[in-house]
Amino acid sequence: MNIFVLLKRTFDTEEKITIANGSINEDGAEFIINPYDEYAVEEAIQVRDEHGGEVTVVTVGGEDAEKQLRTALAMGADKAVLINVEDDLEVCDQYTTAKIIAEYLKDKEPDLVIAGNVAIDNGTGQVGPRVADLLGIPYITTITDLKIDGNHVSVVRDVEGDEEKIEATLPLLVTAQQGLNEPRYPSLPGIMKAKKKPLEELELDDLDIDEEDVEAKTKTIEVYLPPKREAGKILEGELKDQVQELVSLLHKEAKVV
Amino acid sequence: MGRKVLVLAEVKDGNLRNVSYEAIAAAKTVSEGGEVVGVLLGESVRNLAEGLIHYGADRVVVVENDKLSNYSSDGFSQAFIAVVNEEDPEAIIFGHTSLGKDLSPKVASKQDAGLISDVIDVEVAGDNVVFTRPIYSGKAFEKKIVTDGIIFATVRPNNIAPLDKDESRSGDVSTLEVEIKDLRTIIKEVVRKASEGVDLSEAKVVVAGGRGVKSADGFKPLQELADVLGGAVGASRGACDAGFCDYSLQIGQTGKVVTPDLYIACGISGAIQHLAGMSNSKVIVAINKDPEANIFKVADYGIVGDLFEVVPLLTEEFKKLKVNA
C-alpha cells in the first residue's frame, strides 16, 4: 500500500503568541508536528504494519521543517519529502499549498493519503479536501476510526460529537480527528534509524511549477493580538452567599442569563 | 455596485441551523445592497425556504434529490456547483460547521478559488471585503481579503448577529433540477452521541469540566447546570485524556474553540492550550479549589471552592432565578 501523510510544522500549543513588525514572532518559539498530523503519521504507520507498503511524509515549507520530518521518520515513516518554497514564494495560502502537494502526488499513485483535519496555527482545514479534489479522489474528514479490507474502507467520522459510519474504496484521502489513535513517541533506535532514512528536498522547479500558477488567492492585511483579559472579581464570604452574588452579577451586571 | 451572494443554508433535524441566519447577515454586508440568495439542498427542504427569507435572503434556490438525504461531499458539491453555474455569484458564504468545513474546500477547489475559513467578522473597506478570523485558536487574529476570483468565506457560529426576523418579507423560491451521480462515500449509519439539543459550538452557555471533575460521573452536576441554563457541556484536554469524557467535548487549541456568552470553567487549571479555546467568550466564570489556578487570570468572576459543592448550589440558584423570571 502506497501511503502518503501531509504534515505541517506548527508552533507548540503551549507557546504564547507575540507580534513583531506586523507578523507573528517566531524567534525562540518551539515548533512541533501539528498535533492532528501526528495522528495521521501514527495511523499511516499502523496501516502499513498491517497491510504492508510504504509511508511517505510530505510537507511544504522551509528548511526548518526537516526537524519535524525527521521526527515522523523516527516514529516509523519510511521516507520524507520537503517541498521547500522558502526562496520561491513570499505568500502562501491554502490554495497554494494544496496545488503544490497535488502536483507532487499526481504521478505517485497514492492508495491512501492521510492528513490532520486542521492545523492549529491557521486553522482552516482546507488543504486535505483541496488536495483530494485536485487528485480526483474522494475524501472523508475528521475520522476517528479507519479499517481497510482489500480495496474496501470503513471509517467512523466525527460530526460535532455524533458518529457517521461511512464506506468507501481506495484510493482515498482521510483527515485525522483526535481520538483516532495514540501517537507513539519516537524510540531511541527509531531516532538513530531516522537519520539514515531518505529525506528528499524539492523546489517548485523540480515539480515544473510556475510561481504564478500557485499564486495565493487571499492575502493577510493585518495581524493583531486580542485585548488582554484582566483578572476579574474573586468572590468572598460564605459559599452560599458567593453563589447568590455570582448569579446576581451574571443576571444584573453581565446580563448573560 | 452590489454583489450577488450565495448562502448555503444548513438543515439539522428538519430545522434551519442558527448559523444559516448568521451567514445571511454576513452575506448582506458582503452584498453591499446586491442580492442575497439562499441555497437549500436536501431530500425535502423546500418548506424551509420561507425562514431564510424572513431572516434576510432575497430569494431561495432549492435543490431536492433523494441522493441529498444525507450529507456527502460528492453529492452536495455537485448540487451546490450546479447552483453556482446557474447563478454566477460574486461571493459565497457557508457556516463554519462540520458540513461547511468539509464542503467549502472542495467547492473552492472546483472554482479555482481562494477561501477564507472560520470568519468572526466581516466589513467593507473601500473596494475590499475584509474578513476577521482567529489564528492560533484565538491567541491572535488576522484580517484577510480575497485578491483574485470569487469571494468565499465560512462564518463561525455564534459570532455574527443575525438580522431581525421579519415575517412580512417575501421572495421568490425556485427549484433547480440536478442529476447527482457517483457518490463515492456512503453513510451506512449515524450514531447519535452528542448531548441532546444544544451543540457545543453554537451554545450560548458552556459549562466545562477539567481534571477536577475526577470521573465520568463527576460531569453529572455540570450537565445539570448546563440543562438549567440551556447550555452545553465541554471539557479540558486533561479531562478527556483522563477518560472522563469523549474527545468531541474537548475545548482548546486541540479540540473546539468556543465563544459563548457565558463560560463556566469547573475544576479547570487553565493551561495555555485550553485558554486558546475559550478566552474569547463574553463572560468567564471560574470555579477552582486552587486560588493560584491560571484560569482565575482570565475569569470575570471567580469562586475559590470545591466544584462539587459550588456547582449544585449554582444550579439551585439559577433554578430560582428562572422561576422568578
Coordinates of C-alpha atoms in Angstrom, one line a residue:
Chain A
M1 CA 0.0 0.0 0.0
N2 CA 1.3 3.4 -1.1
I3 CA 0.6 5.8 1.8
F4 CA 1.2 9.5 2.0
V5 CA 1.0 11.7 5.0
L6 CA 0.5 15.5 4.7
L7 CA 2.4 17.2 7.6
K8 CA 2.8 20.7 8.8
R9 CA 5.3 22.2 11.2
T10 CA 3.5 24.4 13.7
F11 CA 4.0 26.4 16.9
D12 CA 3.9 24.3 20.1
T13 CA 0.5 24.5 21.7
E14 CA 2.0 25.9 24.9
E15 CA 3.7 28.8 23.1
K16 CA 2.4 32.3 23.8
I17 CA 2.0 34.3 20.6
T18 CA 3.7 37.7 20.1
I19 CA 3.8 40.0 17.1
A20 CA 6.9 41.7 15.7
N21 CA 6.8 44.0 12.7
G22 CA 3.2 43.2 11.9
S23 CA 3.6 39.4 11.8
I24 CA 3.8 36.5 14.2
N25 CA 7.1 36.5 16.0
E26 CA 8.8 33.1 15.6
D27 CA 12.0 33.9 17.4
G28 CA 12.8 31.4 20.1
A29 CA 9.5 29.6 19.7
E30 CA 9.3 25.8 20.0
F31 CA 7.9 24.0 16.9
I32 CA 6.2 20.7 16.7
I33 CA 4.4 18.4 14.2
N34 CA 0.9 19.8 14.0
P35 CA -0.9 17.6 16.7
Y36 CA -3.6 16.4 14.2
D37 CA -0.8 15.4 11.7
E38 CA 0.8 13.3 14.4
Y39 CA -2.4 11.2 14.5
A40 CA -2.1 11.0 10.7
V41 CA 1.5 9.7 10.9
E42 CA 0.6 7.2 13.6
E43 CA -2.4 5.9 11.6
A44 CA -0.2 5.6 8.4
I45 CA 2.4 3.5 10.3
Q46 CA -0.3 1.2 11.7
V47 CA -1.9 0.7 8.3
R48 CA 1.4 -0.1 6.8
D49 CA 2.3 -2.5 9.6
E50 CA -1.0 -4.3 9.0
H51 CA -1.2 -4.2 5.2
G52 CA 2.4 -3.7 4.0
G53 CA 3.7 -0.9 1.8
E54 CA 5.4 2.3 2.4
V55 CA 4.7 5.6 4.3
T56 CA 6.0 8.8 2.8
V57 CA 5.6 12.1 4.8
V58 CA 5.3 15.2 2.7
T59 CA 5.5 18.8 3.8
V60 CA 5.5 22.2 2.1
G61 CA 7.6 24.8 4.0
G62 CA 11.2 25.9 4.7
E63 CA 14.5 24.3 5.7
D64 CA 13.4 24.2 9.4
A65 CA 10.7 21.7 8.7
E66 CA 13.3 19.0 8.3
K67 CA 13.3 18.5 12.1
Q68 CA 9.5 17.6 12.1
L69 CA 10.0 15.3 9.1
R70 CA 12.9 13.5 11.0
T71 CA 10.6 13.1 14.0
A72 CA 8.0 11.4 11.7
L73 CA 10.7 9.2 10.3
A74 CA 11.8 8.3 13.9
M75 CA 8.2 7.4 14.7
G76 CA 8.4 4.9 11.8
A77 CA 7.6 6.5 8.5
D78 CA 9.8 5.3 5.6
K79 CA 10.5 8.3 3.6
A80 CA 10.1 12.1 3.8
V81 CA 9.8 14.8 1.2
L82 CA 10.3 18.5 1.9
I83 CA 9.0 20.8 -0.8
N84 CA 11.0 23.9 0.0
V85 CA 9.3 27.1 -1.1
E86 CA 11.4 29.4 1.1
D87 CA 13.1 31.1 -1.9
D88 CA 10.3 30.9 -4.4
L89 CA 7.1 32.1 -2.6
E90 CA 6.6 35.1 -0.3
V91 CA 2.9 34.5 0.2
C92 CA 1.3 31.1 0.5
D93 CA -2.3 30.3 1.2
Q94 CA -4.2 27.0 1.3
Y95 CA -4.9 27.2 -2.5
T96 CA -1.1 27.5 -3.0
T97 CA -0.2 24.6 -0.6
A98 CA -2.8 22.3 -2.0
K99 CA -1.8 22.9 -5.6
I100 CA 1.8 22.2 -4.8
I101 CA 1.1 19.0 -2.9
A102 CA -1.3 17.7 -5.6
E103 CA 1.3 18.4 -8.3
Y104 CA 3.8 16.3 -6.3
L105 CA 1.3 13.5 -5.7
K106 CA -0.3 13.3 -9.1
D107 CA 2.0 10.7 -10.6
K108 CA 2.7 8.9 -7.3
E109 CA -0.5 6.8 -7.4
P110 CA -1.3 7.0 -3.7
D111 CA -3.7 4.4 -2.3
L112 CA -4.2 6.3 0.9
V113 CA -3.5 9.9 1.8
I114 CA -3.8 10.9 5.5
A115 CA -3.7 14.5 6.8
G116 CA -4.6 16.2 10.0
N117 CA -8.1 17.6 9.9
V118 CA -6.9 21.1 10.8
A119 CA -3.6 22.8 11.6
I120 CA -3.5 24.6 14.9
D121 CA -1.9 27.7 13.5
N122 CA -4.0 28.9 10.6
G123 CA -6.9 26.6 11.5
T124 CA -8.6 26.3 8.1
G125 CA -8.7 22.6 7.4
Q126 CA -8.7 23.2 3.7
V127 CA -5.6 21.5 2.4
G128 CA -6.7 17.9 2.7
P129 CA -10.0 18.2 0.9
R130 CA -8.5 20.5 -1.7
V131 CA -5.7 18.0 -2.5
A132 CA -8.3 15.2 -2.8
D133 CA -10.3 17.3 -5.2
L134 CA -7.3 18.1 -7.3
L135 CA -6.3 14.4 -7.4
G136 CA -9.8 13.4 -8.3
I137 CA -10.1 11.1 -5.3
P138 CA -12.8 11.0 -2.6
Y139 CA -12.1 12.3 1.0
I140 CA -13.6 11.9 4.4
T141 CA -12.7 14.4 7.1
T142 CA -12.4 14.2 10.9
I143 CA -12.2 10.4 11.2
T144 CA -11.9 8.6 14.5
D145 CA -11.6 5.1 13.1
L146 CA -10.2 3.5 10.0
K147 CA -10.5 -0.1 8.8
I148 CA -9.2 -1.4 5.5
D149 CA -10.1 -4.7 3.9
G150 CA -8.6 -5.1 0.5
N151 CA -9.9 -2.2 -1.5
H152 CA -12.7 -1.5 0.9
V153 CA -12.5 1.1 3.6
S154 CA -14.8 1.6 6.7
V155 CA -14.5 4.8 8.5
V156 CA -16.0 6.5 11.5
R157 CA -16.4 10.2 11.1
D158 CA -16.9 12.6 14.0
V159 CA -19.7 15.1 13.2
E160 CA -19.9 17.6 16.0
G161 CA -20.0 14.7 18.5
D162 CA -22.1 12.3 16.5
E163 CA -20.7 9.5 14.6
E164 CA -21.2 8.7 10.9
K165 CA -20.2 5.2 9.7
I166 CA -19.0 5.6 6.2
E167 CA -17.9 3.2 3.5
A168 CA -15.6 4.0 0.6
T169 CA -12.9 2.4 -1.6
L170 CA -9.3 3.2 -2.2
P171 CA -7.8 5.5 -3.3
L172 CA -9.0 7.8 -0.6
L173 CA -7.9 10.8 1.4
V174 CA -8.9 11.0 5.1
T175 CA -8.2 13.7 7.7
A176 CA -7.5 12.7 11.3
Q177 CA -9.6 13.8 14.3
Q178 CA -8.5 13.5 17.9
G179 CA -9.3 10.0 19.2
L180 CA -8.2 8.2 16.0
N181 CA -5.2 6.7 17.9
E182 CA -2.5 7.4 20.5
P183 CA 0.6 8.6 18.6
R184 CA 3.8 6.9 19.7
Y185 CA 6.9 8.6 20.9
P186 CA 10.0 8.1 18.8
S187 CA 12.2 5.4 20.3
L188 CA 15.9 5.8 20.6
P189 CA 16.6 3.2 17.9
G190 CA 13.9 4.9 15.8
I191 CA 15.7 8.2 16.1
M192 CA 19.0 6.6 15.1
K193 CA 17.4 4.9 12.1
A194 CA 15.6 8.1 11.1
K195 CA 19.0 9.8 10.4
K196 CA 19.6 7.3 7.6
K197 CA 16.2 7.3 6.1
P198 CA 15.7 9.1 2.8
L199 CA 14.6 12.8 3.0
E200 CA 14.2 14.3 -0.4
E201 CA 14.2 18.0 -0.9
L202 CA 12.4 19.5 -3.8
E203 CA 11.8 23.0 -5.1
L204 CA 9.0 24.3 -7.4
D205 CA 11.3 23.9 -10.4
D206 CA 11.6 20.2 -9.7
L207 CA 7.9 19.9 -9.9
D208 CA 7.6 22.0 -13.1
I209 CA 5.5 24.5 -11.2
D210 CA 5.4 28.1 -12.2
E211 CA 5.1 30.5 -9.2
E212 CA 2.3 32.2 -11.0
D213 CA 0.3 29.0 -11.2
V214 CA 0.2 28.7 -7.5
E215 CA -0.1 32.3 -6.6
A216 CA -2.2 32.8 -3.4
K217 CA -5.9 33.9 -3.9
T218 CA -6.1 35.5 -0.5
K219 CA -3.9 38.0 1.5
T220 CA -3.5 38.8 5.1
I221 CA -3.6 42.6 5.6
E222 CA -3.3 42.8 9.4
V223 CA -2.4 40.6 12.3
Y224 CA -3.1 41.6 15.9
L225 CA -3.5 40.2 19.4
P226 CA -6.8 40.2 21.3
P227 CA -7.1 42.7 24.1
K228 CA -5.6 41.2 27.2
R229 CA -8.3 39.9 29.6
E230 CA -8.0 41.4 33.0
A231 CA -8.4 39.2 36.0
G232 CA -11.9 39.8 37.4
K233 CA -13.5 39.6 40.7
I234 CA -12.8 36.7 43.2
L235 CA -15.9 36.4 45.4
E236 CA -15.6 36.2 49.1
G237 CA -17.7 35.2 52.1
E238 CA -19.8 32.2 52.9
L239 CA -20.1 29.8 49.9
K240 CA -23.8 30.2 49.7
D241 CA -23.6 33.9 49.7
Q242 CA -20.9 33.8 47.0
V243 CA -23.1 31.7 44.8
Q244 CA -26.1 34.0 45.3
E245 CA -23.8 37.0 44.5
L246 CA -22.5 35.3 41.4
V247 CA -25.9 34.6 40.0
S248 CA -27.0 38.1 40.7
L249 CA -23.9 39.5 39.0
L250 CA -24.4 37.4 35.9
H251 CA -28.0 38.4 35.7
K252 CA -27.8 42.1 36.5
E253 CA -24.2 43.2 35.8
A254 CA -23.1 40.9 32.9
K255 CA -26.6 40.3 31.7
V256 CA -25.8 36.9 30.2
V257 CA -28.5 34.9 32.0
Chain B
M1 CA -22.1 48.3 -7.0
G2 CA -23.8 45.4 -5.3
R3 CA -22.7 41.8 -5.3
K4 CA -24.8 38.7 -5.7
V5 CA -24.0 36.4 -2.7
L6 CA -25.0 32.7 -2.4
V7 CA -25.5 31.4 1.2
L8 CA -25.6 27.7 1.8
A9 CA -28.4 27.1 4.4
E10 CA -27.8 24.2 6.7
V11 CA -30.5 21.9 7.9
K12 CA -30.4 19.8 11.1
D13 CA -33.2 17.5 12.2
G14 CA -35.6 19.2 9.8
N15 CA -34.8 22.7 11.0
L16 CA -32.6 25.5 9.8
R17 CA -29.5 26.0 11.9
N18 CA -28.9 29.4 13.5
V19 CA -25.6 29.7 11.7
S20 CA -27.5 29.9 8.4
Y21 CA -29.2 33.1 9.6
E22 CA -25.8 34.5 10.7
A23 CA -24.4 33.6 7.3
I24 CA -27.3 35.6 5.7
A25 CA -26.3 38.6 7.8
A26 CA -22.7 38.3 6.8
A27 CA -23.8 37.9 3.1
K28 CA -25.9 41.1 3.5
T29 CA -22.7 43.0 4.4
V30 CA -20.8 41.5 1.6
S31 CA -23.5 42.1 -1.0
E32 CA -23.4 45.9 -0.4
G33 CA -27.0 46.3 -1.5
G34 CA -26.8 43.5 -4.1
E35 CA -28.7 40.2 -3.8
V36 CA -28.6 37.5 -1.1
V37 CA -29.6 34.1 -2.5
G38 CA -30.2 31.3 0.0
V39 CA -29.4 27.8 -1.2
L40 CA -31.2 24.8 0.3
L41 CA -30.0 21.3 -0.5
G42 CA -31.7 18.1 0.7
E43 CA -34.3 15.5 0.1
S44 CA -37.3 17.5 1.1
V45 CA -36.4 21.0 2.3
R46 CA -38.5 23.4 0.3
N47 CA -40.7 24.2 3.3
L48 CA -37.7 25.9 5.0
A49 CA -37.2 28.4 2.2
E50 CA -39.5 31.0 3.8
G51 CA -37.4 31.0 7.0
L52 CA -34.4 32.1 5.1
I53 CA -36.4 35.0 3.5
H54 CA -37.7 36.1 6.9
Y55 CA -34.1 36.4 8.1
G56 CA -32.9 38.5 5.1
A57 CA -32.5 36.3 2.0
D58 CA -33.9 38.0 -1.1
R59 CA -34.8 34.7 -2.7
V60 CA -34.0 31.0 -2.4
V61 CA -32.9 28.3 -4.8
V62 CA -33.9 24.7 -3.8
V63 CA -32.3 21.5 -5.0
E64 CA -34.2 18.4 -3.9
N65 CA -32.9 14.9 -4.6
D66 CA -33.1 11.7 -2.7
K67 CA -29.3 11.4 -3.0
L68 CA -29.1 14.5 -0.8
S69 CA -30.9 12.9 2.1
N70 CA -27.6 12.6 4.0
Y71 CA -24.6 14.9 3.6
S72 CA -21.8 13.7 1.3
S73 CA -19.1 15.9 -0.2
D74 CA -19.7 14.4 -3.6
G75 CA -23.5 14.9 -3.6
F76 CA -23.6 18.3 -2.0
S77 CA -20.7 19.7 -4.1
Q78 CA -22.5 18.6 -7.3
A79 CA -25.7 20.2 -6.2
F80 CA -24.1 23.4 -5.0
I81 CA -21.8 23.9 -8.0
A82 CA -24.9 23.5 -10.3
V83 CA -26.4 26.4 -8.4
V84 CA -23.2 28.4 -8.8
N85 CA -23.1 27.8 -12.5
E86 CA -26.7 28.8 -12.8
E87 CA -26.4 32.0 -10.6
D88 CA -22.8 33.1 -11.3
P89 CA -22.4 34.8 -7.9
E90 CA -19.7 37.2 -6.9
A91 CA -19.5 35.8 -3.4
I92 CA -20.3 32.6 -1.4
I93 CA -20.9 32.2 2.4
F94 CA -21.1 28.9 4.3
G95 CA -21.3 28.3 8.0
H96 CA -18.0 27.0 9.6
T97 CA -19.7 23.9 10.8
S98 CA -18.8 20.2 10.3
L99 CA -20.6 20.3 7.0
G100 CA -19.2 23.7 5.9
K101 CA -15.7 22.8 6.8
D102 CA -16.0 19.6 4.8
L103 CA -17.7 21.0 1.7
S104 CA -16.2 24.5 1.3
P105 CA -12.6 23.5 0.3
K106 CA -14.0 21.2 -2.4
V107 CA -16.3 23.9 -3.8
A108 CA -13.4 26.4 -3.7
S109 CA -11.1 23.9 -5.4
K110 CA -13.6 23.3 -8.1
Q111 CA -13.9 27.1 -8.7
D112 CA -10.2 27.5 -8.6
A113 CA -10.9 30.0 -5.8
G114 CA -9.4 31.1 -2.5
L115 CA -11.4 30.6 0.7
I116 CA -11.3 32.4 4.0
S117 CA -12.4 30.0 6.7
D118 CA -13.8 30.5 10.2
V119 CA -14.6 34.2 10.0
I120 CA -15.9 36.0 13.0
D121 CA -16.5 39.4 11.5
V122 CA -16.9 41.0 8.0
E123 CA -16.7 44.6 7.0
V124 CA -16.5 46.5 3.7
A125 CA -13.5 48.9 3.4
G126 CA -13.3 50.8 0.1
D127 CA -13.3 48.2 -2.6
N128 CA -12.3 45.4 -0.2
V129 CA -14.4 43.0 1.7
V130 CA -12.3 42.4 4.9
F131 CA -12.8 39.3 6.9
T132 CA -11.5 38.9 10.5
R133 CA -10.6 35.4 11.7
P134 CA -8.8 33.9 14.7
I135 CA -5.4 32.3 14.2
Y136 CA -3.6 30.0 16.7
S137 CA -7.0 29.2 18.0
G138 CA -7.7 32.7 19.1
K139 CA -4.3 33.6 20.5
A140 CA -4.2 36.1 17.7
F141 CA -6.4 37.5 14.9
E142 CA -5.9 38.3 11.2
K143 CA -7.7 40.4 8.7
K144 CA -7.9 38.9 5.3
I145 CA -9.1 39.8 1.8
V146 CA -9.6 37.8 -1.3
T147 CA -7.2 39.1 -4.0
D148 CA -8.4 37.0 -7.0
G149 CA -11.6 35.5 -8.1
I150 CA -14.8 34.8 -6.2
I151 CA -15.1 35.9 -2.6
F152 CA -15.7 32.8 -0.5
A153 CA -15.8 32.6 3.3
T154 CA -17.2 30.4 6.1
V155 CA -18.5 32.1 9.2
R156 CA -18.0 30.7 12.7
P157 CA -21.3 30.1 14.6
N158 CA -22.3 32.5 17.4
N159 CA -20.2 35.5 16.2
I160 CA -22.1 37.4 13.6
A161 CA -25.5 38.6 14.8
P162 CA -28.4 37.5 12.6
L163 CA -30.8 40.1 11.2
D164 CA -34.1 40.6 13.0
K165 CA -36.8 38.2 11.8
D166 CA -39.3 39.8 9.6
E167 CA -42.3 37.6 8.7
S168 CA -43.7 40.2 6.3
R169 CA -40.7 39.7 3.9
S170 CA -41.4 37.6 0.8
G171 CA -39.2 36.4 -2.1
D172 CA -39.0 34.0 -4.9
V173 CA -38.4 30.3 -4.2
S174 CA -37.2 28.4 -7.3
T175 CA -36.2 24.8 -7.9
L176 CA -33.2 23.6 -9.8
E177 CA -33.1 20.0 -11.0
V178 CA -29.7 18.5 -10.6
E179 CA -28.6 15.0 -11.6
I180 CA -26.4 13.6 -8.7
K181 CA -24.2 10.8 -9.6
D182 CA -21.1 8.8 -8.4
L183 CA -21.4 9.1 -4.7
R184 CA -18.0 7.6 -3.7
T185 CA -18.5 7.8 0.1
I186 CA -21.7 6.2 1.5
I187 CA -23.0 6.8 5.0
K188 CA -24.2 3.5 6.4
E189 CA -25.3 4.6 9.9
V190 CA -25.4 7.7 12.0
V191 CA -24.9 7.2 15.8
R192 CA -26.2 10.0 18.0
K193 CA -23.7 10.6 20.8
A194 CA -23.8 14.4 21.2
S195 CA -25.9 15.7 24.1
E196 CA -29.5 16.3 23.1
G197 CA -30.3 19.6 21.7
V198 CA -27.6 22.1 22.2
D199 CA -24.5 22.0 20.0
L200 CA -21.3 22.9 21.8
S201 CA -20.1 25.3 19.1
E202 CA -23.4 27.1 18.9
A203 CA -24.2 27.1 22.6
K204 CA -24.8 30.4 24.4
V205 CA -23.7 28.9 27.7
V206 CA -20.9 26.4 28.1
V207 CA -20.2 24.5 31.4
A208 CA -16.8 22.9 31.1
G209 CA -15.0 20.5 33.4
G210 CA -11.4 19.7 33.9
R211 CA -9.3 17.2 35.8
G212 CA -11.1 18.5 38.9
V213 CA -14.3 16.6 38.0
K214 CA -12.4 13.4 38.8
S215 CA -14.5 10.9 36.9
A216 CA -17.2 10.5 34.2
D217 CA -19.8 10.6 37.0
G218 CA -18.3 13.9 38.1
F219 CA -19.7 15.5 34.9
K220 CA -23.3 14.9 36.1
P221 CA -23.6 18.1 38.2
L222 CA -22.1 20.0 35.3
Q223 CA -24.7 18.6 32.9
E224 CA -27.5 19.6 35.3
L225 CA -26.2 23.1 35.5
A226 CA -25.9 23.3 31.7
D227 CA -29.5 21.9 31.3
V228 CA -30.9 24.7 33.6
L229 CA -29.1 27.3 31.5
G230 CA -30.0 25.7 28.1
G231 CA -26.3 25.3 27.5
A232 CA -23.8 22.6 26.6
V233 CA -21.1 20.7 28.5
G234 CA -17.5 20.9 27.4
A235 CA -14.2 19.7 28.8
S236 CA -10.5 20.4 29.0
R237 CA -7.8 18.2 27.4
G238 CA -6.9 16.9 30.9
A239 CA -10.4 15.6 31.5
C240 CA -10.5 14.0 28.0
D241 CA -7.1 12.4 28.4
A242 CA -8.1 11.0 31.7
G243 CA -11.0 9.3 30.0
F244 CA -13.7 11.2 31.9
C245 CA -15.5 12.2 28.7
D246 CA -15.4 11.9 24.9
Y247 CA -12.8 13.9 22.9
S248 CA -15.7 15.5 21.0
L249 CA -16.2 17.7 24.1
Q250 CA -12.7 19.0 24.2
I251 CA -12.2 22.7 24.2
G252 CA -8.8 24.1 23.4
Q253 CA -6.2 24.6 20.8
T254 CA -6.6 20.9 20.0
G255 CA -10.3 20.5 20.1
K256 CA -13.1 23.0 19.7
V257 CA -12.9 26.8 20.0
V258 CA -16.0 28.2 21.6
T259 CA -17.2 31.8 22.1
P260 CA -20.4 31.6 24.2
D261 CA -21.9 34.4 26.2
L262 CA -21.1 32.6 29.4
Y263 CA -18.4 30.1 30.0
I264 CA -18.3 28.4 33.4
A265 CA -14.9 26.6 34.0
C266 CA -15.2 24.0 36.7
G267 CA -12.0 22.4 38.1
I268 CA -10.0 23.6 35.1
S269 CA -6.5 24.9 35.9
G270 CA -6.3 27.0 32.7
A271 CA -3.3 25.7 30.6
I272 CA -2.5 28.0 27.7
Q273 CA -3.8 25.4 25.2
H274 CA -7.2 25.4 26.9
L275 CA -7.3 29.2 27.2
A276 CA -6.8 29.4 23.5
G277 CA -10.1 27.6 23.0
M278 CA -12.3 29.7 25.3
S279 CA -10.8 33.0 26.3
N280 CA -12.8 34.9 23.7
S281 CA -16.0 34.0 25.5
K282 CA -18.0 37.1 26.5
V283 CA -18.1 36.3 30.3
I284 CA -16.0 33.7 32.1
V285 CA -16.7 32.2 35.5
A286 CA -14.0 30.1 37.1
I287 CA -14.6 27.6 39.9
N288 CA -11.5 26.0 41.3
K289 CA -10.1 24.8 44.6
D290 CA -6.7 26.3 43.9
P291 CA -6.7 30.1 44.3
E292 CA -3.5 30.3 42.3
A293 CA -5.0 28.5 39.3
N294 CA -4.3 30.2 36.0
I295 CA -7.9 30.2 35.0
F296 CA -8.6 33.0 37.5
K297 CA -6.4 35.3 35.5
V298 CA -8.9 35.3 32.6
A299 CA -12.1 34.9 34.6
D300 CA -14.5 37.8 35.1
Y301 CA -15.8 36.2 38.3
G302 CA -14.2 33.5 40.4
I303 CA -15.2 31.3 43.2
V304 CA -12.4 29.5 45.1
G305 CA -14.0 26.3 46.3
D306 CA -14.9 22.7 45.6
L307 CA -16.8 22.4 42.4
F308 CA -18.9 19.5 43.8
E309 CA -20.2 22.0 46.4
V310 CA -20.4 25.1 44.3
V311 CA -22.0 23.7 41.1
P312 CA -25.1 22.2 42.7
L313 CA -25.7 25.4 44.7
L314 CA -25.3 27.3 41.5
T315 CA -27.8 25.1 39.7
E316 CA -30.3 25.6 42.5
E317 CA -29.8 29.4 42.5
F318 CA -30.3 29.6 38.7
K319 CA -33.4 27.5 39.0
K320 CA -34.8 30.1 41.5
L321 CA -33.9 32.8 39.0
K322 CA -35.8 31.1 36.2
V323 CA -38.8 30.6 38.4
N324 CA -38.9 34.2 39.4
A325 CA -38.3 35.5 35.8

